[in-house]
Coordinates of C-alpha atoms and ligand atoms in Angstrom, one line a residue:
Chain A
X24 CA 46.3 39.9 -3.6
X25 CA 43.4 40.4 -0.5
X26 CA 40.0 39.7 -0.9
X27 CA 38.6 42.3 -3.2
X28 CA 38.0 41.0 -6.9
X29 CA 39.6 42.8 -9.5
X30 CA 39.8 42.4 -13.2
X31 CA 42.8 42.7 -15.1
X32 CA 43.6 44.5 -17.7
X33 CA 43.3 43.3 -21.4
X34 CA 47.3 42.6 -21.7
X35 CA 49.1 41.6 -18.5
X36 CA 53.0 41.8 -18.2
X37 CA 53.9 38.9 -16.6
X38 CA 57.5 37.6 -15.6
X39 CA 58.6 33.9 -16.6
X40 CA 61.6 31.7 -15.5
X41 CA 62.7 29.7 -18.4
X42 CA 65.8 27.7 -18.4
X43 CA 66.9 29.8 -15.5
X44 CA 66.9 33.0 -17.0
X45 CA 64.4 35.4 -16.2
X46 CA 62.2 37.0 -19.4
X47 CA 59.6 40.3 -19.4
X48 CA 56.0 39.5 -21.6
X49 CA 52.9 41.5 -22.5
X50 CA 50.9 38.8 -23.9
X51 CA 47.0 38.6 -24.1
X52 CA 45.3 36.5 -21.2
X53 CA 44.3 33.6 -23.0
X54 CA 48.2 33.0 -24.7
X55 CA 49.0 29.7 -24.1
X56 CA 52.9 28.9 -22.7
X57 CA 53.4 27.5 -25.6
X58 CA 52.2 30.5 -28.1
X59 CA 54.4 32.0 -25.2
X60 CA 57.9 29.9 -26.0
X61 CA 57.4 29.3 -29.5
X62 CA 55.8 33.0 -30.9
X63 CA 57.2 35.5 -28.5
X64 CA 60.1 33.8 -27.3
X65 CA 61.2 32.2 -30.4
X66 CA 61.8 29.0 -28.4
X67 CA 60.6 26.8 -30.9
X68 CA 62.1 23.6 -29.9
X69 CA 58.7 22.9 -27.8
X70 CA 56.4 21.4 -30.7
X71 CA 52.8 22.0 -31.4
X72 CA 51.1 19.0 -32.6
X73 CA 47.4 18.8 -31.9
X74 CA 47.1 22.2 -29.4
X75 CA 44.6 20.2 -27.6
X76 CA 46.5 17.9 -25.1
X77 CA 46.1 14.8 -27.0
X78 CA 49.8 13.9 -28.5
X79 CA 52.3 15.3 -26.1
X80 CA 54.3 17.4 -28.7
X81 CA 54.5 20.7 -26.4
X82 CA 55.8 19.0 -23.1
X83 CA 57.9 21.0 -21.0
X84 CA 58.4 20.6 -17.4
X85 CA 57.2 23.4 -15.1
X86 CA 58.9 22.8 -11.2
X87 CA 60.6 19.9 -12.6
X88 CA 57.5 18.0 -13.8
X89 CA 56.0 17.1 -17.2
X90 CA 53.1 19.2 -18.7
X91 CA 51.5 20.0 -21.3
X92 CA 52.2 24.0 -22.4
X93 CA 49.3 24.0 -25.2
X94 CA 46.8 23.7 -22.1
X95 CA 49.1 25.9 -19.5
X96 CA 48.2 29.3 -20.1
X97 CA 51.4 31.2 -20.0
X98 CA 50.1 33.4 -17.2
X99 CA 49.4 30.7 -15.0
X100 CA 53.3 29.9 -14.7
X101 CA 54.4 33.1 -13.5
X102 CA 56.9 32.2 -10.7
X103 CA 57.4 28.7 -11.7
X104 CA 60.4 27.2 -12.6
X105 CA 59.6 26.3 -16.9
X106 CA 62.2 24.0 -18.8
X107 CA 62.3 23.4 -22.0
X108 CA 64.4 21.4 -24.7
X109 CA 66.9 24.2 -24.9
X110 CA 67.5 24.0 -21.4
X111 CA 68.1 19.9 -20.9
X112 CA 71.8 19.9 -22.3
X113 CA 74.8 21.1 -19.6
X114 CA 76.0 24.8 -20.6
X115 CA 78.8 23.3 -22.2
X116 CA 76.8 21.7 -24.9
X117 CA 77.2 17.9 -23.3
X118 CA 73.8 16.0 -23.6
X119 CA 71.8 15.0 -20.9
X120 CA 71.5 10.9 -20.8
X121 CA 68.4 10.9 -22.3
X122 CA 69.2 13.0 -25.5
X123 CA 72.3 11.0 -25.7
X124 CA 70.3 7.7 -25.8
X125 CA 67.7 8.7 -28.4
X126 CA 70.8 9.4 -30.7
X127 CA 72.6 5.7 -30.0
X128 CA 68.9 4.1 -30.2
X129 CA 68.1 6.2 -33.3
X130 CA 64.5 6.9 -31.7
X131 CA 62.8 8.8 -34.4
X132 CA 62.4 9.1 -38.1
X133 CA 61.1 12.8 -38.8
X134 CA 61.7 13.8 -35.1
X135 CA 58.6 16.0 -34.7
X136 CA 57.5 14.5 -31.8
X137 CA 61.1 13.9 -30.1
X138 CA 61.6 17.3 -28.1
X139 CA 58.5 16.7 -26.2
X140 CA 59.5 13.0 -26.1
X141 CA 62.5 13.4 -24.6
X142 CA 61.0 15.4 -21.9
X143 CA 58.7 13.5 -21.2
X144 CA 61.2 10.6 -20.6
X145 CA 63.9 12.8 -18.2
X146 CA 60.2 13.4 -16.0
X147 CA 59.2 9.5 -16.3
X148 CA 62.7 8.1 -15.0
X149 CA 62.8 10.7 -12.5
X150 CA 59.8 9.9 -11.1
X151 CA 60.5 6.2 -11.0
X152 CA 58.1 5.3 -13.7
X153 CA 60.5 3.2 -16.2
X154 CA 61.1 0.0 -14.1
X155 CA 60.2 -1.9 -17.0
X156 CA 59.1 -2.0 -20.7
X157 CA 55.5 -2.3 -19.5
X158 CA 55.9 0.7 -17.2
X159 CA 57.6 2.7 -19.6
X160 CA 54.7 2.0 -22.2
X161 CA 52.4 3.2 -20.3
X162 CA 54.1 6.3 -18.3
X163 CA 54.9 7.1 -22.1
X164 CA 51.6 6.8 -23.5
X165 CA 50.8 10.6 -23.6
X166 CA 54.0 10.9 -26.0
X167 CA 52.2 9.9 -29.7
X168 CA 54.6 9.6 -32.3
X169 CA 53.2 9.3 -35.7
X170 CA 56.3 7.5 -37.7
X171 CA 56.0 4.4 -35.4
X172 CA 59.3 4.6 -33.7
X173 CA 58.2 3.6 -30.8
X174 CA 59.9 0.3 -30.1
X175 CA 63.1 3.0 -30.7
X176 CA 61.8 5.0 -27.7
X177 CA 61.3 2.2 -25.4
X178 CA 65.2 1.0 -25.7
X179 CA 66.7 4.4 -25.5
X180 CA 64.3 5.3 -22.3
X181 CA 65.5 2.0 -20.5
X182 CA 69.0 2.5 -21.8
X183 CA 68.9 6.3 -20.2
X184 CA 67.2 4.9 -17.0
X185 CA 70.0 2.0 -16.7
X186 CA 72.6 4.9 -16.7
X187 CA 71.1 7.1 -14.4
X188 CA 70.7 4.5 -11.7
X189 CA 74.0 2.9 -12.2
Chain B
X13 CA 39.6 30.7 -28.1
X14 CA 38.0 34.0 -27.3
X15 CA 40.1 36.2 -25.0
X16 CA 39.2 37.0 -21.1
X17 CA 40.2 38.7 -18.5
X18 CA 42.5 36.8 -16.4
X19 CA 42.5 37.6 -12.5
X20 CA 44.9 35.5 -10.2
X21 CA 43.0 34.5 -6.5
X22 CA 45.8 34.7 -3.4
X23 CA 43.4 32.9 -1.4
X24 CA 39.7 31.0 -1.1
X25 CA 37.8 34.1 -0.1
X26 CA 38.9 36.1 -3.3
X27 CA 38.3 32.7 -5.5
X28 CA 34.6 32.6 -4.4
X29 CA 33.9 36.3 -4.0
X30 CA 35.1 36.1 -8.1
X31 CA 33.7 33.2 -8.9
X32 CA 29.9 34.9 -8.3
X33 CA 30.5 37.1 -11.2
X34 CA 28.6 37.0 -14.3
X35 CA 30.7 35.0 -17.2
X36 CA 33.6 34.0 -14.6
X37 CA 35.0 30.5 -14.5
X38 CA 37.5 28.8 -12.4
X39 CA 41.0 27.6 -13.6
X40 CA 43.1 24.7 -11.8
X41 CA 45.0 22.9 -14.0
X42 CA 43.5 24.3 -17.5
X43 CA 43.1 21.0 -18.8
X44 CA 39.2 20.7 -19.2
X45 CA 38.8 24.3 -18.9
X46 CA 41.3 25.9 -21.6
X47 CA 40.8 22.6 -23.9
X48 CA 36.6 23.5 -24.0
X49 CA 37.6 26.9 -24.2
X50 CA 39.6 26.1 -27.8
X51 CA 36.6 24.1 -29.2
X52 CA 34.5 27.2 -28.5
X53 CA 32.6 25.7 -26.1
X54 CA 33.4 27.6 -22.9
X55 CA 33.4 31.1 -23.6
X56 CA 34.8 32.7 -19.8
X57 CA 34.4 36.4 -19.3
X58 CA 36.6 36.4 -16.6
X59 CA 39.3 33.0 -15.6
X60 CA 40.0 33.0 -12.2
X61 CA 43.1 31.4 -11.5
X62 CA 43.3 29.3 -8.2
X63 CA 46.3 27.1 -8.9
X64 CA 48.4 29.8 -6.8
X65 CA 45.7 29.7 -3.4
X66 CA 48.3 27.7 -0.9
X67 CA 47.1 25.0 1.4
X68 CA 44.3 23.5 -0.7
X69 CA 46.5 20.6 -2.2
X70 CA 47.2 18.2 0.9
X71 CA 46.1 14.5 0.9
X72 CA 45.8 13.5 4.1
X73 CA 44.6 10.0 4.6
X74 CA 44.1 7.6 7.8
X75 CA 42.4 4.0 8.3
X76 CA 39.3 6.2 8.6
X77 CA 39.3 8.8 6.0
X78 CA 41.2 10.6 3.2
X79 CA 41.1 14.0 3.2
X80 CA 41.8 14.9 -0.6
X81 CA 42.4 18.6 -0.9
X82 CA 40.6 20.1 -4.6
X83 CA 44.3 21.4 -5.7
X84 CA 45.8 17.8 -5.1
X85 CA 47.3 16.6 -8.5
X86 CA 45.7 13.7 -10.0
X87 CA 49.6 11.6 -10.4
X88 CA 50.4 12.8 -6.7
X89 CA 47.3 11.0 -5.3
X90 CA 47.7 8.1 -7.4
X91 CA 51.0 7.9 -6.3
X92 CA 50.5 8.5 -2.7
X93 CA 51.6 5.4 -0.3
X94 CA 48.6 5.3 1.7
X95 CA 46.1 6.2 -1.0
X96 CA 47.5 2.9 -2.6
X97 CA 47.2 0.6 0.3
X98 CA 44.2 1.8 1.8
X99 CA 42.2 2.9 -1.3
X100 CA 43.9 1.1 -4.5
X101 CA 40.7 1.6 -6.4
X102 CA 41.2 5.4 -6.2
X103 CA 44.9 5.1 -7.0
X104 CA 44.2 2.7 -10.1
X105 CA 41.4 4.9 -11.5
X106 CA 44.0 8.0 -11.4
X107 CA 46.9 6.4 -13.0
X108 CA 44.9 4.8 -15.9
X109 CA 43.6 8.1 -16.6
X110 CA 44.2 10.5 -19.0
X111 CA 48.8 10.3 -19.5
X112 CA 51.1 11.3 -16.9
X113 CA 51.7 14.9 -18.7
X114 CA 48.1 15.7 -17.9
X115 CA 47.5 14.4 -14.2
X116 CA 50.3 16.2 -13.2
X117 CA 48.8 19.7 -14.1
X118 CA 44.8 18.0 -13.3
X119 CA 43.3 18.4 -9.8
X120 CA 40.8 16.5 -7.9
X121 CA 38.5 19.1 -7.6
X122 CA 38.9 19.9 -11.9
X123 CA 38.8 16.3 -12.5
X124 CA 35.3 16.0 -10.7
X125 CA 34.1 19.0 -12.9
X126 CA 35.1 17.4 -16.3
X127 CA 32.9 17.5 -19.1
X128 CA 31.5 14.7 -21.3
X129 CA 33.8 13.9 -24.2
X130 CA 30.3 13.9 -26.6
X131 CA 32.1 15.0 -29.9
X132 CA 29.0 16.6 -30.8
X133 CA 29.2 18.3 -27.3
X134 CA 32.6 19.5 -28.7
X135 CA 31.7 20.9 -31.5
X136 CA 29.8 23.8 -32.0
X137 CA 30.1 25.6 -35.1
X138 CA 29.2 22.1 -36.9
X139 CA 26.6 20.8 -34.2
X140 CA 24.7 23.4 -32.7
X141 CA 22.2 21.0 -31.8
X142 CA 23.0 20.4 -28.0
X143 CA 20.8 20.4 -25.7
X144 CA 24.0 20.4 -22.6
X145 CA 25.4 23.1 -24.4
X146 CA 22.5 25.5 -25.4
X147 CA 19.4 24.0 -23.4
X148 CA 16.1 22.9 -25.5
X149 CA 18.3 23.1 -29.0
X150 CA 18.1 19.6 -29.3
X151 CA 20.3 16.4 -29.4
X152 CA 22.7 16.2 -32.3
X153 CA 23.7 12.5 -31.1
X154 CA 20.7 10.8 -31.4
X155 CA 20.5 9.8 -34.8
X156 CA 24.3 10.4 -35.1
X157 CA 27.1 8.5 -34.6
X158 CA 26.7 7.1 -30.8
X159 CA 29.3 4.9 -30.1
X160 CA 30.5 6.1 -27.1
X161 CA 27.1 7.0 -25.8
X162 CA 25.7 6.3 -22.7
X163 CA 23.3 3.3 -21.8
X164 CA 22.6 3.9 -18.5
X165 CA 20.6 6.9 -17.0
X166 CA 19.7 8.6 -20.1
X167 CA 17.0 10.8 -21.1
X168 CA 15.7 12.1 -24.4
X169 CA 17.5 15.7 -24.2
X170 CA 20.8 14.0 -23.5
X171 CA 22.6 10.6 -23.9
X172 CA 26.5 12.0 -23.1
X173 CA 28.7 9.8 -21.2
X174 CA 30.2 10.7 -17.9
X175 CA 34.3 10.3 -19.2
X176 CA 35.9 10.3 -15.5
X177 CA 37.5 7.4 -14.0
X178 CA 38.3 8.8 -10.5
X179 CA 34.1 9.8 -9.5
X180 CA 33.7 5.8 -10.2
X181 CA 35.7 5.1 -7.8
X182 CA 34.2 7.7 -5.0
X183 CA 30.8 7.2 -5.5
X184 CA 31.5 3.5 -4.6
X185 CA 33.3 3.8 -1.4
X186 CA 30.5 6.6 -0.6
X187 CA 32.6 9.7 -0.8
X188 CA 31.7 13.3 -0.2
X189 CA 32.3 16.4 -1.7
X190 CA 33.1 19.9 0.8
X191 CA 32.2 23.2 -1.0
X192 CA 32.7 25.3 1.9
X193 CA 29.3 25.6 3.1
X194 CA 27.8 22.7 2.4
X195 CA 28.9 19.2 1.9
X196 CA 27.6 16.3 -0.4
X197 CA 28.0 13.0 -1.7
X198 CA 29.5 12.6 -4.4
X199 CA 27.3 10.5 -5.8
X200 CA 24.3 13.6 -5.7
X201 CA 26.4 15.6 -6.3
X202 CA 26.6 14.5 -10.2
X203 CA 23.0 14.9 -11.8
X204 CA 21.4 12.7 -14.8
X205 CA 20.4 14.9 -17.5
X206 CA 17.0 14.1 -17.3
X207 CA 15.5 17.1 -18.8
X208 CA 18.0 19.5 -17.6
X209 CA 21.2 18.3 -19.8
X210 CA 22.9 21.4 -19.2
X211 CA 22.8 20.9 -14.9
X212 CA 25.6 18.2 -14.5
X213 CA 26.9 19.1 -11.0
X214 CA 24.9 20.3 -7.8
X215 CA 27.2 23.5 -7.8
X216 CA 26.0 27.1 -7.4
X217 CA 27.6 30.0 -9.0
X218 CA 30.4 31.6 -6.2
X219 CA 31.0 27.7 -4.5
X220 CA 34.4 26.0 -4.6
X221 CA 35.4 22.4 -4.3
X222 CA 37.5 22.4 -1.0
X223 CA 38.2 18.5 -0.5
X224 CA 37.0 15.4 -1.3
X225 CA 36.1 13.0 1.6
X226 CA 36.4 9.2 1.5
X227 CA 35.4 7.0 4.4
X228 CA 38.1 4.2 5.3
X229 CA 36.4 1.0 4.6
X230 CA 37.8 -3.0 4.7
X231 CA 35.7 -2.9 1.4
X232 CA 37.9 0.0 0.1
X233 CA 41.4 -1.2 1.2
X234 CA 40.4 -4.6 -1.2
X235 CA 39.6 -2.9 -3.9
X236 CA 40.3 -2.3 -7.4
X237 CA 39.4 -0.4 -10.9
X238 CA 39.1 -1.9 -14.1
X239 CA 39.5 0.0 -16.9
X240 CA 38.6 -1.8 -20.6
X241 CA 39.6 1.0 -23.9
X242 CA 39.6 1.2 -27.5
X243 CA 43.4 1.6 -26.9
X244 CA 45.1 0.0 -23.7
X245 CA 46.4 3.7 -22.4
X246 CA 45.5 7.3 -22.6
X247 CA 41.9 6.7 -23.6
X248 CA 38.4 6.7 -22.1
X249 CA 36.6 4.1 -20.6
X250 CA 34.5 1.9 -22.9
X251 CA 33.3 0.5 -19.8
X252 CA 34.9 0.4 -16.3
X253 CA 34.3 -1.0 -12.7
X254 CA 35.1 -0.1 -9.3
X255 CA 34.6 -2.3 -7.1
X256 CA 35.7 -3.1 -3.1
X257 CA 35.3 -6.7 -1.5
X258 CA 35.1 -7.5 1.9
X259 CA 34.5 -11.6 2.7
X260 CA 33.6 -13.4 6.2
X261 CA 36.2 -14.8 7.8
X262 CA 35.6 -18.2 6.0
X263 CA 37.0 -16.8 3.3
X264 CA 34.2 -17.0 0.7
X265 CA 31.3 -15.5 1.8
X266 CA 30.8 -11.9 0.7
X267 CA 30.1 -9.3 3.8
X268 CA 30.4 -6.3 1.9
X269 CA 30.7 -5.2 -1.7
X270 CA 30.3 -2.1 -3.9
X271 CA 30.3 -1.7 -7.3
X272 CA 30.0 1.0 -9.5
X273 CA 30.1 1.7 -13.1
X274 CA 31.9 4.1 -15.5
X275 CA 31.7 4.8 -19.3
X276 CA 28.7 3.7 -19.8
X277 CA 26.3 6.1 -18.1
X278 CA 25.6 9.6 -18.0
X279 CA 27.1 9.8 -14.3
X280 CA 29.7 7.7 -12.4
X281 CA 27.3 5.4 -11.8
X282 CA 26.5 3.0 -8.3
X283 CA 24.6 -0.8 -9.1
X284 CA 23.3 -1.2 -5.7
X285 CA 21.3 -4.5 -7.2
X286 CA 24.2 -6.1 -8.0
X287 CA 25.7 -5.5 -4.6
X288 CA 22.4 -6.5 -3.1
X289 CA 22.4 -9.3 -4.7
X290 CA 25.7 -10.5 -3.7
X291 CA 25.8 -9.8 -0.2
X292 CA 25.6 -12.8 2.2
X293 CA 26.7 -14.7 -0.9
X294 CA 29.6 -17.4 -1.7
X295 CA 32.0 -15.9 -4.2
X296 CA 31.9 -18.0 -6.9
X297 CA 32.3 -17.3 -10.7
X298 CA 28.7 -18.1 -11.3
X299 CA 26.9 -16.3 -8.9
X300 CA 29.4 -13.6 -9.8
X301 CA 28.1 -13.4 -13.2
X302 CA 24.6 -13.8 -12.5
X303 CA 24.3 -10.6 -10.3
X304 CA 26.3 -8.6 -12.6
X305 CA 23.8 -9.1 -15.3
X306 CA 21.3 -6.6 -12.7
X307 CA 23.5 -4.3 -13.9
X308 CA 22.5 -3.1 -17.1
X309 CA 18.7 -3.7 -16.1
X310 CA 16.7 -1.4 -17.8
X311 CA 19.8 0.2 -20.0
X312 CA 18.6 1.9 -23.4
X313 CA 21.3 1.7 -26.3
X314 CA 20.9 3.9 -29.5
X315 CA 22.5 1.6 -32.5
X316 CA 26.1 1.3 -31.8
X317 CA 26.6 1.9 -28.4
X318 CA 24.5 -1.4 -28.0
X319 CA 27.8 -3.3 -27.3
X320 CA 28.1 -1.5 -23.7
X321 CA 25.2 -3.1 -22.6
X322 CA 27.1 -6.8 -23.4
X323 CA 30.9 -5.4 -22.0
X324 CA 29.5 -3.7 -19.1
X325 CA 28.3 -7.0 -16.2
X326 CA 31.7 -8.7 -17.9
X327 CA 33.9 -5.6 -16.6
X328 CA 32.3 -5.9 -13.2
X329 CA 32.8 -9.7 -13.1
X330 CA 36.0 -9.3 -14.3
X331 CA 36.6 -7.0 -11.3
X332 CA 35.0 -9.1 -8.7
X333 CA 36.9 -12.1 -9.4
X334 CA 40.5 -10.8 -9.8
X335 CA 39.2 -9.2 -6.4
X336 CA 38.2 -12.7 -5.2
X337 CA 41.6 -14.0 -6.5
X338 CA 44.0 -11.8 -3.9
X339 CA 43.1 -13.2 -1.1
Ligands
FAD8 C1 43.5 14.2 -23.8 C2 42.8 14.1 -22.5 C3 42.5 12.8 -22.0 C4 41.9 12.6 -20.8 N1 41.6 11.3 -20.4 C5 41.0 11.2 -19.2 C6 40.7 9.9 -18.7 O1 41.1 8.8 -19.3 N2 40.0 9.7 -17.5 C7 39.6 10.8 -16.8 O2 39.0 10.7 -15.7 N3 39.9 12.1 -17.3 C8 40.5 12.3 -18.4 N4 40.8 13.5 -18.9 C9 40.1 14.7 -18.2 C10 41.0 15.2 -17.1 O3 41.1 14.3 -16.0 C11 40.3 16.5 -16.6 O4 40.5 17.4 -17.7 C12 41.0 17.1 -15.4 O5 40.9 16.2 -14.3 C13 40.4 18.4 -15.0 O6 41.1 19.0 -13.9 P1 41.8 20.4 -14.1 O7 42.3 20.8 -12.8 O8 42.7 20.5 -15.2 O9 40.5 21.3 -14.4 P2 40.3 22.7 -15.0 O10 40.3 22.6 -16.5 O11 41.1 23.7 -14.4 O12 38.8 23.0 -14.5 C14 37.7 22.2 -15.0 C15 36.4 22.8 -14.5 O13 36.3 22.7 -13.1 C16 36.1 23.9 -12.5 N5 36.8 23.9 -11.3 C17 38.2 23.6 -11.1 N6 38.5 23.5 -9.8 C18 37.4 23.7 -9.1 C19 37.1 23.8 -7.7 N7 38.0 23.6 -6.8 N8 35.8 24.1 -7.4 C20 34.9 24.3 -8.3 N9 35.1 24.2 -9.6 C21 36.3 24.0 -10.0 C22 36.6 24.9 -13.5 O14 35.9 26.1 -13.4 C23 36.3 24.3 -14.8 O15 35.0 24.6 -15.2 C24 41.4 13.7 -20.1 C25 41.7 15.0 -20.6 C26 42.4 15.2 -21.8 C27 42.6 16.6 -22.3
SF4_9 S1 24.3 13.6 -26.2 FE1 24.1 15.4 -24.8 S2 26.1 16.4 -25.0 FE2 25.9 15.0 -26.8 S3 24.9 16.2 -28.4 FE3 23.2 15.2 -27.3 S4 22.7 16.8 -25.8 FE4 24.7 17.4 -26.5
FES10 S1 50.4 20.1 -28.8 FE1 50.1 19.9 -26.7 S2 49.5 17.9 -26.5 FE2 49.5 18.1 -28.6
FES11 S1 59.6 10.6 -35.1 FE1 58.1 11.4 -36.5 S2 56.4 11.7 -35.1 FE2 57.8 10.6 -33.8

């Protein structure tokens, strides 16, 4: 795009990556990616809780790091690298360490809030951030989870982070 | 949310040539922007994306300076090595912030344009009454429910809180702010609402945040941000101190210190009178507390936001002494 300013038109077609494969949009300016996956897409294993950034429900991880897709606007993320829930388990179904831990620790009750959960925990180990209970409190702490399991989540995010380092 | 036009900027030029437009409103990471946009308060004609413009995220930082580009994500400069050793009060103030889902899509340059968190501010359709919002309507939180008010440089149009973490910080260590054409500190470039609630920033229509500037400092490589919350993570300040300590050589007497304030005034928020009154000092606990107290001089509190005035001089002494303590 040069310098001149021009304004777009009232649908845009965009382009977005998800899970590797490549999918064609018209969506409205102002859709969120996550009115994006879950609406148009029908990938509705990205939750909505609060659609205002406060309980971590809709993380997905966008060049391989955690955000929030009920504040990303879907447009934004053209020609970015999007991964959701669907896309965390190996093509032949195995489960990645995390997903596998969250079954052996039982880490939720009504499991609303575990997709975005376990997303946010395959970004937190990653990025070094589960040395410790403490840390993983507190590089957790934008994952609410309103049954309470959290003690649940703890053990099966160190558990998953003792695997992937050993 | 009301729809917009949606126009992506390849480059500065575009971003401020857009930006001039009637109704138009930049868009880093989305996380103040399309958040205000849901509650109905912003209403953008036009969003100009800049996430895309190349070369504005680096974090470049020396003994002297940091060079903080506007695009730089909030969990990449708090994780940065050198930002840690040589500015641990910036660091600090970006990882308590917000979680880590939201600094990694939050920039500097967003983070500096955050709104308060006033829930009346928040609320239109059942608070019109805001006088930030729509100027000379009135104040919807006076009388109200004011607990997370401000104490500290309030007026009677406005008594919102400044909510960031990171300004604290910047405004201590006497960091500036490039717009292109013209470059400010930072702590000028945040305005009181005296009786123009709506101004909060010294920005004109068409100017960009480039980078933030931070001067290298002994003061700022001892330094450190404490944060006390209603919650112990992802929440805003109740009250919360920057501060950077530079002793003599003997070990206890103070050469240099800055302090400055947040959640508890209506901009990040500099105590020159404490810092006054502790330079050339011993560091002691008691003197410590003493001069913390100059503080909250002259702070107003409306009913239940009185308890600020109390937690504020204990954050900062809290701060100076851990400080004190890591010799
Ligand atoms: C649930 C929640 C909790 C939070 N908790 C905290 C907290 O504890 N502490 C804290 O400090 N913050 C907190 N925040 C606020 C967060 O830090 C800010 O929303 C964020 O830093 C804004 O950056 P952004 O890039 O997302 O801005 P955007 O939303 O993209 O933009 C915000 C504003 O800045 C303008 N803008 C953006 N970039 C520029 C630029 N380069 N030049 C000029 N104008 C620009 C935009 O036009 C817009 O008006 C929280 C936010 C949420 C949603
Ligand atoms: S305190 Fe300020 S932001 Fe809150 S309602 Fe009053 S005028 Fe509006
Ligand atoms: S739905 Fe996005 S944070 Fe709650
Ligand atoms: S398992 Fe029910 S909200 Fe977390």
């Amino acid at each position: 795009m040069n310098d001149q300013v021009t304004i777009s038109p009232t649908t845009l077609s965009i382009h977005l990556t998800i899970n590797g494969r490549n999918h064609a949009l018209d969506i409205e300016p102002r859709v969120t990616l996550l009115d994006a996956l879950r609406e148009r897409l029908h990938l509705t294993g990205t939750k909505k809780g609060c659609d205002q950034g406060q309980c971590g429900a809709c993380t997905v991880h966008v060049d391989g790091e955690r955000v929030l897709a009920c504040l990303t606007l879907a447009a934004q993320v053209e020609g970015r690298e999007i991964t959701t829930i669907e896309g965390l388990a190996d093509a032949d179904g195995t489960l990645n360490a995390v997903q596998a831990a969250f079954l052996e620790q039982d880490a939720f009750q009504c499991g609303y809030c575990t997709p975005g959960q376990i997303m946010s925990a395959v970004a937190c180990i990653r990025e070094g951030h589960a040395g410790s209970d403490e840390e993983i409190r507190e590089y957790m702490a934008g994952n609410l989870c309103r049954c309470g399991a959290y003690p649940n989540i703890v053990a099966a995010v160190r558990q998953a982070a003792q695997e992937l380092r050993s | 949310m009301r729809d917009f036009s949606y126009l992506r900027a390849g480059n500065i030029e575009a971003a401020r040539n857009a930006a001039a437009l009637p109704g138009a409103m930049l868009l880093a990471g989305g996380t103040t922007l399309i958040d205000l946009a849901k509650c109905g308060v912003a209403e953008p004609a036009t969003v100009i994306d800049i996430s895309h413009i190349e070369g504005l995220n680096a974090i470049d930082v020396t003994a002297d300076r940091a060079v903080i580009g506007a695009l730089a994500k909030m969990s990449h400069v708090a994780d940065n090595t050198e930002v840690k050793s040589l500015f641990p009060a910036v660091s600090e103030a970006l990882w308590q912030a917000a979680s880590a889902q939201l600094r990694n899509m939050a920039t500097i340059g967003g983070n500096l344009m955050q709104r308060t968190r006033c829930p009346y501010f928040r609320d239109p359709q059942n608070f019109p009454a805001c006088n930030k919002r729509a100027p000379a309507s009135g104040c919807s939180a006076i009388g109200g429910v004011t607990r997370g008010h401000a104490v500290l440089g309030v007026s009677e149009a406005c008594i919102a809180t400044y909510p960031g973490d990171l300004a604290v910080a910047l405004v201590a260590f006497d960091a500036e702010v490039d717009l292109g054409e013209r470059k400010l500190k930072v702590e000028d470039f945040f305005l009181a609402p005296g009786a123009t609630a709506e101004r909060e920033h010294d920005i004109r229509p068409g100017e960009v945040i480039m980078t933030i500037e931070i001067p290298g400092s002994a003061a700022a490589r001892r330094s450190t941000y404490v944060k006390v919350r209603d919650r112990q993570s992802y929440e805003f300040a109740a009250a919360s101190a920057a501060v950077g300590l530079e002793l003599e050589s003997d070990g206890r007497t103070i050469r240099d210190i800055r302090v400055a304030l947040g959640g508890v005034a209506t901009k990040p928020w500099r105590v020159r009178a404490v810092e006054d009154a502790l330079k050339g000092k011993a560091l002691d606990e008691d003197t410590v507390r003493k001069a913390s107290a100059l503080a909250v001089e002259g702070a107003v509190d409306h009913g239940a936001n009185h308890y600020k005035i109390a937690l504020a001089p204990r954050v900062i002494a809290r701060a100076i002494l851990k400080l004190g303590e890591t010799a």
